Amino acid sequence: MRILLASSNDHKKSEFSRLLPEFDIVTPKDLNIAFNPNESGSSFIENAIIKAKDLYDKVHLPVLSDDSGLCIDSLGGKPGVHTARFGDDEFPDGKLTQRDRNLLILVKMKGIEKRSAHFVCALCLYFSPYRIYLTQEETVGIITECEKGENGFGYDPIFFIEEMGKCYAELTGEEKDALSHRGKAIRSMRKLIKEDIDA
Ligand code: IMP
């Protein structure tokens, strides 16, 4: 069975393909569908619903969306829902690379002792306007003082998991799935749907 993933992020696509091996995960890009939702929500769940509904309204097929982000305690929970665009307000003329964004976080955190953070993942499985499943999970970690590891994507090189003694970017895909915000949110989604079907 096919699941339409409301994302243009190839890294998310490969994580979902790993987490949902029994499904064929396709993105709007794979199907040549324009997808550029206005992520105007003030929470991860709101944005996940916006993305899923935007794509569902175009295709009228079941859609899975993911809205995720990094919340850093010493930065008052920032970048939070603005994680994908972190730093754009300070550098409006140039398009920041992901590496620039990671380094900008490290600069802002320089000298700060309290480095606790969490990664959040909100999922919306949108079967129809009358059948929508939502889950949200998080994984706690620590912002490193320098980048570590080559795996994964996004902020993985600066997000350290104490129990593993490694950054997300130093984990294999399977190790990351076992404890990541996205892995947990998918497992909660599976449980929710099973409970609904069994009820
Ligand atoms: P979204 O695509 O609007 O949900 O934005 C998510 C932001 O969080 C992007 O900047 C991603 O790179 C980042 N992000 C989400 N999940 C992860 C992850 O598992 N590792 C590292 N960065 C992530």
mmCIF file of N, CA, C and O and ligand atoms in Angstrom, residues 12 39 51 66-68 83-84 98 119 153-156 176 181-182, ligand 1:
data_model
loop_
_atom_site.group_PDB
_atom_site.id
_atom_site.type_symbol
_atom_site.label_atom_id
_atom_site.label_comp_id
_atom_site.label_asym_id
_atom_site.label_seq_id
_atom_site.Cartn_x
_atom_site.Cartn_y
_atom_site.Cartn_z
ATOM 1 N N LYS A 12 13.560 12.864 5.372
ATOM 2 C CA LYS A 12 12.378 12.367 6.086
ATOM 3 C C LYS A 12 11.815 11.175 5.326
ATOM 4 O O LYS A 12 11.406 10.184 5.928
ATOM 5 N N GLU A 39 3.113 27.162 6.490
ATOM 6 C CA GLU A 39 3.196 26.590 7.842
ATOM 7 C C GLU A 39 3.024 27.690 8.883
ATOM 8 O O GLU A 39 3.972 28.103 9.529
ATOM 9 N N LYS A 51 -0.143 20.876 6.813
ATOM 10 C CA LYS A 51 0.546 20.198 5.697
ATOM 11 C C LYS A 51 -0.295 19.060 5.147
ATOM 12 O O LYS A 51 -0.422 18.883 3.936
ATOM 13 N N ASP A 66 4.525 15.257 8.693
ATOM 14 C CA ASP A 66 5.442 15.326 9.843
ATOM 15 C C ASP A 66 5.823 16.776 10.036
ATOM 16 O O ASP A 66 6.265 17.428 9.092
ATOM 17 N N ASP A 67 5.625 17.301 11.224
ATOM 18 C CA ASP A 67 6.214 18.609 11.537
ATOM 19 C C ASP A 67 7.112 18.401 12.736
ATOM 20 O O ASP A 67 6.687 17.860 13.757
ATOM 21 N N SER A 68 8.356 18.780 12.582
ATOM 22 C CA SER A 68 9.302 18.485 13.653
ATOM 23 C C SER A 68 10.197 19.686 13.898
ATOM 24 O O SER A 68 10.280 20.602 13.081
ATOM 25 N N THR A 83 12.229 25.860 13.346
ATOM 26 C CA THR A 83 13.524 25.185 13.200
ATOM 27 C C THR A 83 14.033 25.177 11.758
ATOM 28 O O THR A 83 15.219 25.397 11.513
ATOM 29 N N ALA A 84 13.139 24.924 10.814
ATOM 30 C CA ALA A 84 13.576 24.807 9.409
ATOM 31 C C ALA A 84 14.127 26.139 8.894
ATOM 32 O O ALA A 84 14.955 26.170 7.988
ATOM 33 N N GLN A 98 22.254 24.206 5.839
ATOM 34 C CA GLN A 98 21.996 23.528 7.109
ATOM 35 C C GLN A 98 23.207 23.647 8.030
ATOM 36 O O GLN A 98 23.083 23.832 9.230
ATOM 37 N N PHE A 119 13.962 17.228 20.771
ATOM 38 C CA PHE A 119 13.468 17.205 19.399
ATOM 39 C C PHE A 119 12.031 16.719 19.447
ATOM 40 O O PHE A 119 11.720 15.723 20.106
ATOM 41 N N PHE A 153 20.646 13.854 9.128
ATOM 42 C CA PHE A 153 20.427 15.111 8.404
ATOM 43 C C PHE A 153 20.173 16.228 9.415
ATOM 44 O O PHE A 153 20.155 15.999 10.633
ATOM 45 N N GLY A 154 19.946 17.422 8.884
ATOM 46 C CA GLY A 154 19.538 18.551 9.715
ATOM 47 C C GLY A 154 20.479 18.797 10.886
ATOM 48 O O GLY A 154 21.704 18.906 10.721
ATOM 49 N N TYR A 155 19.886 18.862 12.051
ATOM 50 C CA TYR A 155 20.640 19.214 13.260
ATOM 51 C C TYR A 155 21.247 17.984 13.941
ATOM 52 O O TYR A 155 21.733 18.082 15.073
ATOM 53 N N ASP A 156 21.240 16.849 13.263
ATOM 54 C CA ASP A 156 21.747 15.608 13.865
ATOM 55 C C ASP A 156 23.179 15.737 14.416
ATOM 56 O O ASP A 156 23.476 15.137 15.459
ATOM 57 N N LYS A 176 19.093 5.291 15.388
ATOM 58 C CA LYS A 176 18.355 6.557 15.533
ATOM 59 C C LYS A 176 16.850 6.272 15.625
ATOM 60 O O LYS A 176 16.169 6.803 16.494
ATOM 61 N N HIS A 181 12.689 11.031 18.010
ATOM 62 C CA HIS A 181 11.365 11.649 18.089
ATOM 63 C C HIS A 181 10.451 11.075 16.994
ATOM 64 O O HIS A 181 9.289 10.776 17.226
ATOM 65 N N ARG A 182 11.005 10.875 15.792
ATOM 66 C CA ARG A 182 10.186 10.382 14.667
ATOM 67 C C ARG A 182 9.836 8.901 14.868
ATOM 68 O O ARG A 182 8.705 8.484 14.616
HETATM 69 P P1 IMP B 1 9.823 20.749 8.943
HETATM 70 O O1 IMP B 1 10.258 20.007 7.723
HETATM 71 O O2 IMP B 1 9.039 21.993 8.668
HETATM 72 O O3 IMP B 1 9.119 19.848 9.903
HETATM 73 O O4 IMP B 1 11.149 21.276 9.615
HETATM 74 C C1 IMP B 1 11.862 20.471 10.443
HETATM 75 C C2 IMP B 1 13.188 21.096 10.750
HETATM 76 O O5 IMP B 1 13.767 20.330 11.792
HETATM 77 C C3 IMP B 1 14.174 21.042 9.590
HETATM 78 O O6 IMP B 1 15.126 22.076 9.727
HETATM 79 C C4 IMP B 1 14.855 19.716 9.790
HETATM 80 O O7 IMP B 1 16.153 19.690 9.268
HETATM 81 C C5 IMP B 1 14.872 19.624 11.312
HETATM 82 N N1 IMP B 1 14.706 18.220 11.692
HETATM 83 C C6 IMP B 1 13.545 17.511 11.752
HETATM 84 N N2 IMP B 1 13.785 16.253 12.119
HETATM 85 C C7 IMP B 1 15.110 16.168 12.284
HETATM 86 C C8 IMP B 1 15.958 15.090 12.653
HETATM 87 O O8 IMP B 1 15.541 13.936 12.845
HETATM 88 N N3 IMP B 1 17.247 15.389 12.750
HETATM 89 C C9 IMP B 1 17.770 16.639 12.536
HETATM 90 N N4 IMP B 1 17.032 17.658 12.144
HETATM 91 C C10 IMP B 1 15.699 17.420 12.033
#
